[in-house]
PDB file of C-alpha atoms in Angstrom:
ATOM      1  CA  MET A   1     -34.861-122.018-173.736  1.00  0.00           C
ATOM      2  CA  SER A   2     -34.811-122.346-170.099  1.00  0.00           C
ATOM      3  CA  GLU A   3     -37.829-124.276-168.767  1.00  0.00           C
ATOM      4  CA  GLU A   4     -39.038-121.449-166.405  1.00  0.00           C
ATOM      5  CA  TYR A   5     -39.705-119.223-169.451  1.00  0.00           C
ATOM      6  CA  ARG A   6     -42.104-121.779-170.985  1.00  0.00           C
ATOM      7  CA  VAL A   7     -45.771-121.443-170.755  1.00  0.00           C
ATOM      8  CA  PRO A   8     -47.395-124.761-170.967  1.00  0.00           C
ATOM      9  CA  ALA A   9     -50.907-123.178-172.160  1.00  0.00           C
ATOM     10  CA  ILE A  10     -48.809-121.427-175.202  1.00  0.00           C
ATOM     11  CA  GLU A  11     -47.223-124.769-176.072  1.00  0.00           C
ATOM     12  CA  ARG A  12     -50.404-126.735-176.236  1.00  0.00           C
ATOM     13  CA  ALA A  13     -51.941-124.125-178.207  1.00  0.00           C
ATOM     14  CA  VAL A  14     -49.003-124.130-180.902  1.00  0.00           C
ATOM     15  CA  ARG A  15     -49.358-128.033-180.749  1.00  0.00           C
ATOM     16  CA  VAL A  16     -52.978-127.960-182.006  1.00  0.00           C
ATOM     17  CA  LEU A  17     -52.356-125.296-184.825  1.00  0.00           C
ATOM     18  CA  ARG A  18     -49.370-127.394-186.161  1.00  0.00           C
ATOM     19  CA  LEU A  19     -51.774-130.389-186.319  1.00  0.00           C
ATOM     20  CA  LEU A  20     -54.546-128.236-187.858  1.00  0.00           C
ATOM     21  CA  ALA A  21     -51.907-126.980-190.455  1.00  0.00           C
ATOM     22  CA  ALA A  22     -50.706-130.774-191.170  1.00  0.00           C
ATOM     23  CA  ARG A  23     -54.622-132.347-191.547  1.00  0.00           C
ATOM     24  CA  ASP A  24     -56.580-129.268-193.045  1.00  0.00           C
ATOM     25  CA  SER A  25     -59.318-129.731-190.437  1.00  0.00           C
ATOM     26  CA  MET A  26     -60.204-131.777-187.167  1.00  0.00           C
ATOM     27  CA  SER A  27     -62.797-132.552-184.922  1.00  0.00           C
ATOM     28  CA  LEU A  28     -62.648-131.855-181.347  1.00  0.00           C
ATOM     29  CA  ALA A  29     -62.532-135.819-180.731  1.00  0.00           C
ATOM     30  CA  GLN A  30     -59.691-135.893-183.354  1.00  0.00           C
ATOM     31  CA  THR A  31     -57.860-133.191-181.771  1.00  0.00           C
ATOM     32  CA  VAL A  32     -58.041-134.820-178.156  1.00  0.00           C
ATOM     33  CA  GLU A  33     -56.680-138.207-179.583  1.00  0.00           C
ATOM     34  CA  ALA A  34     -53.939-136.816-181.496  1.00  0.00           C
ATOM     35  CA  THR A  35     -52.410-134.314-178.786  1.00  0.00           C
ATOM     36  CA  GLY A  36     -53.320-136.691-175.921  1.00  0.00           C
ATOM     37  CA  MET A  37     -54.545-133.518-173.739  1.00  0.00           C
ATOM     38  CA  ASN A  38     -57.860-134.185-172.001  1.00  0.00           C
ATOM     39  CA  LYS A  39     -61.330-132.964-173.678  1.00  0.00           C
ATOM     40  CA  SER A  40     -61.814-129.719-171.537  1.00  0.00           C
ATOM     41  CA  THR A  41     -58.450-128.588-172.087  1.00  0.00           C
ATOM     42  CA  THR A  42     -58.459-128.989-175.667  1.00  0.00           C
ATOM     43  CA  TYR A  43     -61.937-127.613-176.106  1.00  0.00           C
ATOM     44  CA  TYR A  44     -60.838-124.379-174.186  1.00  0.00           C
ATOM     45  CA  ILE A  45     -57.710-123.941-176.140  1.00  0.00           C
ATOM     46  CA  LEU A  46     -59.678-124.283-179.418  1.00  0.00           C
ATOM     47  CA  ARG A  47     -62.379-121.708-178.249  1.00  0.00           C
ATOM     48  CA  THR A  48     -59.715-119.466-177.253  1.00  0.00           C
ATOM     49  CA  LEU A  49     -58.188-119.683-180.438  1.00  0.00           C
ATOM     50  CA  LEU A  50     -61.483-119.182-182.400  1.00  0.00           C
ATOM     51  CA  ALA A  51     -62.052-115.918-180.569  1.00  0.00           C
ATOM     52  CA  GLU A  52     -58.633-114.572-181.646  1.00  0.00           C
ATOM     53  CA  ASN A  53     -59.748-115.917-185.230  1.00  0.00           C
ATOM     54  CA  LEU A  54     -56.631-118.104-185.233  1.00  0.00           C
ATOM     55  CA  VAL A  55     -58.851-120.856-185.923  1.00  0.00           C
ATOM     56  CA  GLN A  56     -62.346-121.125-187.640  1.00  0.00           C
ATOM     57  CA  TYR A  57     -65.196-123.704-186.965  1.00  0.00           C
ATOM     58  CA  ASP A  58     -67.210-125.166-189.327  1.00  0.00           C
ATOM     59  CA  ASP A  59     -70.777-125.641-187.871  1.00  0.00           C
ATOM     60  CA  ALA A  60     -72.102-127.994-190.359  1.00  0.00           C
ATOM     61  CA  GLY A  61     -69.098-130.442-190.356  1.00  0.00           C
ATOM     62  CA  GLN A  62     -68.232-129.830-186.653  1.00  0.00           C
ATOM     63  CA  ARG A  63     -64.269-129.440-187.475  1.00  0.00           C
ATOM     64  CA  TYR A  64     -61.547-126.785-186.771  1.00  0.00           C
ATOM     65  CA  GLN A  65     -59.502-125.605-189.254  1.00  0.00           C
ATOM     66  CA  LEU A  66     -56.848-122.419-189.254  1.00  0.00           C
ATOM     67  CA  GLY A  67     -58.157-118.968-189.150  1.00  0.00           C
ATOM     68  CA  PRO A  68     -57.722-115.949-191.416  1.00  0.00           C
ATOM     69  CA  ALA A  69     -55.703-113.987-188.436  1.00  0.00           C
ATOM     70  CA  LEU A  70     -52.822-116.497-189.349  1.00  0.00           C
ATOM     71  CA  VAL A  71     -52.938-115.177-192.978  1.00  0.00           C
ATOM     72  CA  GLU A  72     -52.245-111.547-191.401  1.00  0.00           C
ATOM     73  CA  LEU A  73     -49.585-112.897-189.109  1.00  0.00           C
ATOM     74  CA  GLY A  74     -47.879-115.043-191.748  1.00  0.00           C
ATOM     75  CA  ALA A  75     -47.820-111.650-194.233  1.00  0.00           C
ATOM     76  CA  ALA A  76     -46.014-109.703-191.183  1.00  0.00           C
ATOM     77  CA  ALA A  77     -43.360-112.701-190.772  1.00  0.00           C
ATOM     78  CA  ALA A  78     -42.755-112.833-194.503  1.00  0.00           C
ATOM     79  CA  ASN A  79     -42.439-108.968-194.487  1.00  0.00           C
ATOM     80  CA  GLN A  80     -39.868-109.077-191.733  1.00  0.00           C
ATOM     81  CA  MET A  81     -38.104-112.162-193.307  1.00  0.00           C
ATOM     82  CA  ASN A  82     -37.622-109.912-196.596  1.00  0.00           C
ATOM     83  CA  ASP A  83     -36.133-107.167-194.651  1.00  0.00           C
ATOM     84  CA  VAL A  84     -33.708-110.029-193.363  1.00  0.00           C
ATOM     85  CA  SER A  85     -32.931-110.890-197.171  1.00  0.00           C
ATOM     86  CA  ILE A  86     -32.178-107.245-197.837  1.00  0.00           C
ATOM     87  CA  ALA A  87     -29.775-107.025-195.067  1.00  0.00           C
ATOM     88  CA  LYS A  88     -28.093-110.492-195.925  1.00  0.00           C
ATOM     89  CA  ARG A  89     -27.388-109.514-199.335  1.00  0.00           C
ATOM     90  CA  SER A  90     -25.359-106.427-198.447  1.00  0.00           C
ATOM     91  CA  LEU A  91     -23.655-108.295-195.532  1.00  0.00           C
ATOM     92  CA  ALA A  92     -22.534-110.932-197.537  1.00  0.00           C
ATOM     93  CA  GLU A  93     -20.222-108.819-199.328  1.00  0.00           C
ATOM     94  CA  LEU A  94     -19.114-107.148-196.341  1.00  0.00           C
ATOM     95  CA  LEU A  95     -18.357-110.863-195.156  1.00  0.00           C
ATOM     96  CA  GLU A  96     -15.113-110.956-197.774  1.00  0.00           C
ATOM     97  CA  GLN A  97     -13.690-108.329-195.799  1.00  0.00           C
ATOM     98  CA  MET A  98     -14.007-109.835-192.322  1.00  0.00           C
ATOM     99  CA  ASN A  99     -12.556-113.151-190.901  1.00  0.00           C
ATOM    100  CA  VAL A 100     -16.049-113.451-188.883  1.00  0.00           C
ATOM    101  CA  THR A 101     -19.727-114.647-188.310  1.00  0.00           C
ATOM    102  CA  ILE A 102     -22.023-111.938-189.107  1.00  0.00           C
ATOM    103  CA  VAL A 103     -25.687-112.545-187.148  1.00  0.00           C
ATOM    104  CA  LEU A 104     -28.730-110.331-187.431  1.00  0.00           C
ATOM    105  CA  TYR A 105     -31.102-109.746-184.344  1.00  0.00           C
ATOM    106  CA  ARG A 106     -34.324-108.537-183.798  1.00  0.00           C
ATOM    107  CA  ARG A 107     -35.979-107.297-180.683  1.00  0.00           C
ATOM    108  CA  ILE A 108     -38.793-109.334-179.075  1.00  0.00           C
ATOM    109  CA  SER A 109     -39.438-107.528-175.845  1.00  0.00           C
ATOM    110  CA  LEU A 110     -38.055-104.816-173.485  1.00  0.00           C
ATOM    111  CA  THR A 111     -35.397-107.077-172.196  1.00  0.00           C
ATOM    112  CA  GLU A 112     -34.617-109.848-174.983  1.00  0.00           C
ATOM    113  CA  ILE A 113     -33.600-110.082-178.580  1.00  0.00           C
ATOM    114  CA  ILE A 114     -33.562-113.160-180.902  1.00  0.00           C
ATOM    115  CA  LEU A 115     -31.080-114.322-183.547  1.00  0.00           C
ATOM    116  CA  VAL A 116     -33.057-114.519-186.846  1.00  0.00           C
ATOM    117  CA  ASP A 117     -30.261-115.291-189.233  1.00  0.00           C
ATOM    118  CA  LYS A 118     -26.343-115.716-189.733  1.00  0.00           C
ATOM    119  CA  LEU A 119     -23.915-115.613-192.367  1.00  0.00           C
ATOM    120  CA  GLU A 120     -20.797-117.571-192.216  1.00  0.00           C
ATOM    121  CA  ARG A 121     -17.373-117.878-194.309  1.00  0.00           C
ATOM    122  CA  PRO A 122     -16.800-121.330-195.493  1.00  0.00           C
ATOM    123  CA  HIS A 123     -13.729-123.326-194.167  1.00  0.00           C
ATOM    124  CA  ARG A 124     -13.060-121.484-191.067  1.00  0.00           C
ATOM    125  CA  VAL A 125     -13.381-122.120-187.400  1.00  0.00           C
ATOM    126  CA  ARG A 126     -16.864-121.068-186.512  1.00  0.00           C
ATOM    127  CA  ILE A 127     -18.641-119.874-183.274  1.00  0.00           C
ATOM    128  CA  THR A 128     -21.698-121.892-182.858  1.00  0.00           C
ATOM    129  CA  LEU A 129     -24.801-119.705-182.941  1.00  0.00           C
ATOM    130  CA  GLN A 130     -28.254-121.172-183.479  1.00  0.00           C
ATOM    131  CA  VAL A 131     -31.117-119.079-185.240  1.00  0.00           C
ATOM    132  CA  GLY A 132     -33.675-118.637-182.948  1.00  0.00           C
ATOM    133  CA  THR A 133     -31.786-118.341-179.898  1.00  0.00           C
ATOM    134  CA  PRO A 134     -33.133-115.458-177.467  1.00  0.00           C
ATOM    135  CA  VAL A 135     -30.222-113.560-175.925  1.00  0.00           C
ATOM    136  CA  PRO A 136     -30.865-111.032-172.745  1.00  0.00           C
ATOM    137  CA  ILE A 137     -30.762-107.438-173.931  1.00  0.00           C
ATOM    138  CA  GLN A 138     -27.750-106.843-171.882  1.00  0.00           C
ATOM    139  CA  GLY A 139     -25.735-109.566-173.713  1.00  0.00           C
ATOM    140  CA  GLY A 140     -22.833-108.471-175.823  1.00  0.00           C
ATOM    141  CA  SER A 141     -22.670-105.397-178.155  1.00  0.00           C
ATOM    142  CA  PHE A 142     -25.912-106.391-180.038  1.00  0.00           C
ATOM    143  CA  GLY A 143     -28.264-105.598-177.078  1.00  0.00           C
ATOM    144  CA  ARG A 144     -26.453-102.443-176.167  1.00  0.00           C
ATOM    145  CA  VAL A 145     -26.926-101.262-179.698  1.00  0.00           C
ATOM    146  CA  PHE A 146     -30.803-101.505-178.977  1.00  0.00           C
ATOM    147  CA  LEU A 147     -30.605-100.032-175.536  1.00  0.00           C
ATOM    148  CA  ALA A 148     -28.541 -96.897-177.312  1.00  0.00           C
ATOM    149  CA  TYR A 149     -31.400 -95.800-179.280  1.00  0.00           C
ATOM    150  CA  ASP A 150     -34.087 -96.307-176.269  1.00  0.00           C
ATOM    151  CA  GLN A 151     -35.600 -93.649-174.553  1.00  0.00           C
ATOM    152  CA  PRO A 152     -33.871 -93.091-170.930  1.00  0.00           C
ATOM    153  CA  SER A 153     -37.074 -94.293-169.291  1.00  0.00           C
ATOM    154  CA  GLN A 154     -36.982 -97.582-171.469  1.00  0.00           C
ATOM    155  CA  VAL A 155     -33.278 -98.032-170.588  1.00  0.00           C
ATOM    156  CA  ASN A 156     -34.215 -97.665-166.943  1.00  0.00           C
ATOM    157  CA  ALA A 157     -36.955-100.240-166.949  1.00  0.00           C
ATOM    158  CA  ALA A 158     -34.596-102.435-168.721  1.00  0.00           C
ATOM    159  CA  LEU A 159     -32.010-102.291-166.378  1.00  0.00           C
ATOM    160  CA  ALA A 160     -34.196-102.322-163.347  1.00  0.00           C
ATOM    161  CA  THR A 161     -33.288-105.606-162.014  1.00  0.00           C
ATOM    162  CA  GLY A 162     -29.494-104.722-162.447  1.00  0.00           C
ATOM    163  CA  LEU A 163     -26.965-105.875-164.800  1.00  0.00           C
ATOM    164  CA  GLN A 164     -26.341-109.600-165.262  1.00  0.00           C
ATOM    165  CA  LEU A 165     -22.766-111.084-164.743  1.00  0.00           C
ATOM    166  CA  PHE A 166     -22.196-113.563-167.866  1.00  0.00           C
ATOM    167  CA  THR A 167     -18.256-113.657-167.513  1.00  0.00           C
ATOM    168  CA  SER A 168     -15.719-111.983-165.408  1.00  0.00           C
ATOM    169  CA  LYS A 169     -15.461-109.307-167.932  1.00  0.00           C
ATOM    170  CA  SER A 170     -18.917-108.176-168.042  1.00  0.00           C
ATOM    171  CA  VAL A 171     -19.988-104.655-166.990  1.00  0.00           C
ATOM    172  CA  THR A 172     -21.733-104.555-163.806  1.00  0.00           C
ATOM    173  CA  ARG A 173     -21.525-100.992-162.919  1.00  0.00           C
ATOM    174  CA  LYS A 174     -24.653 -99.136-164.379  1.00  0.00           C
ATOM    175  CA  GLU A 175     -22.865 -95.799-164.667  1.00  0.00           C
ATOM    176  CA  ILE A 176     -20.311 -97.208-166.979  1.00  0.00           C
ATOM    177  CA  PHE A 177     -22.514 -99.281-169.145  1.00  0.00           C
ATOM    178  CA  LEU A 178     -24.694 -96.250-169.653  1.00  0.00           C
ATOM    179  CA  ARG A 179     -21.522 -94.277-170.785  1.00  0.00           C
ATOM    180  CA  ASP A 180     -21.055 -97.316-173.066  1.00  0.00           C
ATOM    181  CA  LEU A 181     -24.310 -96.647-174.624  1.00  0.00           C
ATOM    182  CA  GLU A 182     -23.545 -93.062-175.151  1.00  0.00           C
ATOM    183  CA  ARG A 183     -20.245 -94.187-176.758  1.00  0.00           C
ATOM    184  CA  VAL A 184     -22.574 -96.275-179.239  1.00  0.00           C
ATOM    185  CA  ARG A 185     -24.506 -93.420-180.219  1.00  0.00           C
ATOM    186  CA  GLU A 186     -21.689 -91.322-180.917  1.00  0.00           C
ATOM    187  CA  GLN A 187     -19.728 -93.706-183.233  1.00  0.00           C
ATOM    188  CA  GLY A 188     -22.547 -95.465-184.719  1.00  0.00           C
ATOM    189  CA  PHE A 189     -21.465 -98.999-183.263  1.00  0.00           C
ATOM    190  CA  ALA A 190     -20.876-101.085-180.172  1.00  0.00           C
ATOM    191  CA  VAL A 191     -18.019-103.266-179.195  1.00  0.00           C
ATOM    192  CA  ASP A 192     -17.724-105.812-176.572  1.00  0.00           C
ATOM    193  CA  HIS A 193     -14.727-108.004-175.559  1.00  0.00           C
ATOM    194  CA  GLU A 194     -15.742-110.911-173.802  1.00  0.00           C
ATOM    195  CA  GLY A 195     -18.401-109.377-171.688  1.00  0.00           C
ATOM    196  CA  TYR A 196     -21.063-112.019-172.656  1.00  0.00           C
ATOM    197  CA  ALA A 197     -18.693-114.831-173.705  1.00  0.00           C
ATOM    198  CA  LEU A 198     -15.072-115.724-172.968  1.00  0.00           C
ATOM    199  CA  GLY A 199     -13.045-115.909-175.892  1.00  0.00           C
ATOM    200  CA  VAL A 200     -15.627-114.049-178.038  1.00  0.00           C
ATOM    201  CA  SER A 201     -15.799-110.432-179.169  1.00  0.00           C
ATOM    202  CA  THR A 202     -18.396-108.909-181.140  1.00  0.00           C
ATOM    203  CA  VAL A 203     -19.111-105.535-182.722  1.00  0.00           C
ATOM    204  CA  ALA A 204     -22.633-104.277-183.974  1.00  0.00           C
ATOM    205  CA  ALA A 205     -24.460-101.691-185.687  1.00  0.00           C
ATOM    206  CA  PRO A 206     -28.100-100.734-186.325  1.00  0.00           C
ATOM    207  CA  VAL A 207     -30.529-101.021-189.250  1.00  0.00           C
ATOM    208  CA  PHE A 208     -33.209 -98.477-189.225  1.00  0.00           C
ATOM    209  CA  GLY A 209     -36.448 -98.870-190.620  1.00  0.00           C
ATOM    210  CA  PRO A 210     -38.508 -96.093-192.698  1.00  0.00           C
ATOM    211  CA  ASP A 211     -40.277 -95.121-189.357  1.00  0.00           C
ATOM    212  CA  GLY A 212     -36.729 -94.569-187.974  1.00  0.00           C
ATOM    213  CA  ARG A 213     -36.762 -97.391-185.338  1.00  0.00           C
ATOM    214  CA  ILE A 214     -34.241 -99.853-185.073  1.00  0.00           C
ATOM    215  CA  LEU A 215     -35.327-102.616-187.334  1.00  0.00           C
ATOM    216  CA  LEU A 216     -32.260-105.036-187.039  1.00  0.00           C
ATOM    217  CA  VAL A 217     -29.081-104.957-185.526  1.00  0.00           C
ATOM    218  CA  ALA A 218     -26.142-106.513-187.547  1.00  0.00           C
ATOM    219  CA  ALA A 219     -23.304-107.819-185.717  1.00  0.00           C
ATOM    220  CA  ALA A 220     -19.649-109.439-186.356  1.00  0.00           C
ATOM    221  CA  VAL A 221     -18.702-112.274-183.898  1.00  0.00           C
ATOM    222  CA  GLY A 222     -15.182-113.609-183.750  1.00  0.00           C
ATOM    223  CA  PHE A 223     -12.488-114.773-181.574  1.00  0.00           C
ATOM    224  CA  THR A 224     -11.012-112.313-179.365  1.00  0.00           C
ATOM    225  CA  ASN A 225      -7.537-112.908-180.312  1.00  0.00           C
ATOM    226  CA  GLU A 226      -8.539-112.092-183.976  1.00  0.00           C
ATOM    227  CA  MET A 227     -10.070-108.852-182.881  1.00  0.00           C
ATOM    228  CA  ASP A 228      -7.917-106.305-181.178  1.00  0.00           C
ATOM    229  CA  GLU A 229      -9.118-102.762-180.567  1.00  0.00           C
ATOM    230  CA  GLN A 230      -7.879-101.620-183.965  1.00  0.00           C
ATOM    231  CA  ARG A 231      -9.305-104.259-185.907  1.00  0.00           C
ATOM    232  CA  SER A 232     -12.904-103.935-183.999  1.00  0.00           C
ATOM    233  CA  ALA A 233     -12.931-100.065-184.746  1.00  0.00           C
ATOM    234  CA  LEU A 234     -12.396-101.113-188.404  1.00  0.00           C
ATOM    235  CA  TYR A 235     -14.997-103.829-188.553  1.00  0.00           C
ATOM    236  CA  GLY A 236     -17.036-101.382-186.540  1.00  0.00           C
ATOM    237  CA  ARG A 237     -16.640 -98.820-189.171  1.00  0.00           C
ATOM    238  CA  LEU A 238     -17.325-101.228-192.148  1.00  0.00           C
ATOM    239  CA  LEU A 239     -20.660-102.618-190.348  1.00  0.00           C
ATOM    240  CA  ARG A 240     -22.207 -99.192-189.532  1.00  0.00           C
ATOM    241  CA  GLU A 241     -21.475 -98.150-193.169  1.00  0.00           C
ATOM    242  CA  CYS A 242     -22.898-101.460-194.396  1.00  0.00           C
ATOM    243  CA  CYS A 243     -25.892-100.895-192.166  1.00  0.00           C
ATOM    244  CA  GLU A 244     -26.457 -97.486-193.237  1.00  0.00           C
ATOM    245  CA  ARG A 245     -26.722 -98.687-197.041  1.00  0.00           C
ATOM    246  CA  ILE A 246     -29.257-101.178-195.836  1.00  0.00           C
ATOM    247  CA  THR A 247     -31.333 -98.568-194.160  1.00  0.00           C
ATOM    248  CA  LYS A 248     -31.075 -96.399-197.293  1.00  0.00           C
ATOM    249  CA  MET A 249     -32.712 -99.501-199.232  1.00  0.00           C
ATOM    250  CA  LEU A 250     -35.418 -99.871-197.023  1.00  0.00           C
ATOM    251  CA  ALA A 251     -36.208 -96.478-196.958  1.00  0.00           C
ATOM    252  CA  GLY A 252     -38.533 -96.727-199.815  1.00  0.00           C
ATOM    253  CA  ARG A 253     -40.576 -99.068-198.374  1.00  0.00           C
ATOM    254  CA  THR A 254     -43.482 -97.427-196.617  1.00  0.00           C
ATOM    255  CA  GLU A 255     -45.339-100.145-194.576  1.00  0.00           C
ATOM    256  CA  LEU A 256     -43.493-102.266-192.133  1.00  0.00           C
ATOM    257  CA  VAL A 257     -45.658-104.706-190.089  1.00  0.00           C
ATOM    258  CA  GLY A 258     -44.987-105.585-186.445  1.00  0.00           C
ATOM    259  CA  GLN A 259     -42.944-102.778-185.224  1.00  0.00           C
ATOM    260  CA  ASP A 260     -43.368-101.910-181.520  1.00  0.00           C
ATOM    261  CA  GLU A 261     -44.115 -98.507-180.770  1.00  0.00           C
ATOM    262  CA  SER A 262     -42.284 -98.887-177.392  1.00  0.00           C
ATOM    263  CA  TRP A 263     -39.057 -98.938-178.967  1.00  0.00           C
ATOM    264  CA  ALA A 264     -36.385 -96.288-180.204  1.00  0.00           C
ATOM    265  CA  GLY A 265     -37.091 -92.968-181.500  1.00  0.00           C
ATOM    266  CA  HIS A 266     -35.747 -91.715-184.955  1.00  0.00           C
ATOM    267  CA  GLN A 267     -32.482 -90.118-183.829  1.00  0.00           C
ATOM    268  CA  PRO A 268     -29.955 -90.342-180.615  1.00  0.00           C
ATOM    269  CA  LEU A 269     -31.171 -87.929-178.153  1.00  0.00           C
ATOM    270  CA  LYS A 270     -28.242 -85.519-177.087  1.00  0.00           C
ATOM    271  CA  ASP A 271     -29.789 -84.359-173.866  1.00  0.00           C
ATOM    272  CA  ARG A 272     -30.633 -87.564-172.156  1.00  0.00           C
ATOM    273  CA  GLU A 273     -30.764 -88.149-168.215  1.00  0.00           C
ATOM    274  CA  TYR A 274     -30.476 -91.554-166.951  1.00  0.00           C
ATOM    275  CA  ARG A 275     -30.989 -92.500-163.139  1.00  0.00           C
ATOM    276  CA  THR A 276     -27.954 -94.366-162.011  1.00  0.00           C
TER     277      THR A 276
END
């Protein structure tokens, strides 16, 4: 991630949490020594984490240890990873029919998504994609799927600063981009040829959670010279059908943790009005 998007205070807090996880409990002095931070900074970080129940404090021993809120967050993360595991089982079968890398994305903010897992065919040239890599929502077909099921006001907010030019083939006119979103809703998948990276084409489709919101987006990533329009359309249909099966498998789950209320509604809206 670019340095301009990093928050030093959060990095220091995470460093403290990782230390406590490794050493069970620590005094303030031990934490200062281990982190190399000054005493006042370390103290304020610990007290902030304490206020959020991310750490707890033993008055008798004057030591800090991990707090109960992390159990809740860990359970939420485990629940989400279970969703990924379910999706991967179905997508692994689909991978046998495609000469691509399949990736799974989750949305983390209005304008950003993150790669949470990937499946690759052995013994083939691979496109390097790192799990945990954040991607702008406008990037490739995967971000377009998330946006296609947003409310118009959310789309306008996500595009408020204009469309980014990733390559010479990126769509930079808003009216064309919005028509692409309509097409995604009509056919159930998105296609992008070299709009995010030259030489790379992607096809993506949504997996919905039991609440009707997009839970994950699955994307097939391949070399453009191996994914012409006909093959891209075939991959799109196969991917959409697979994602529909995954959605049905998840439909029996009644409790999903960590879904943001701001994201998409249950069905594509027929009468959407976007500001261009």
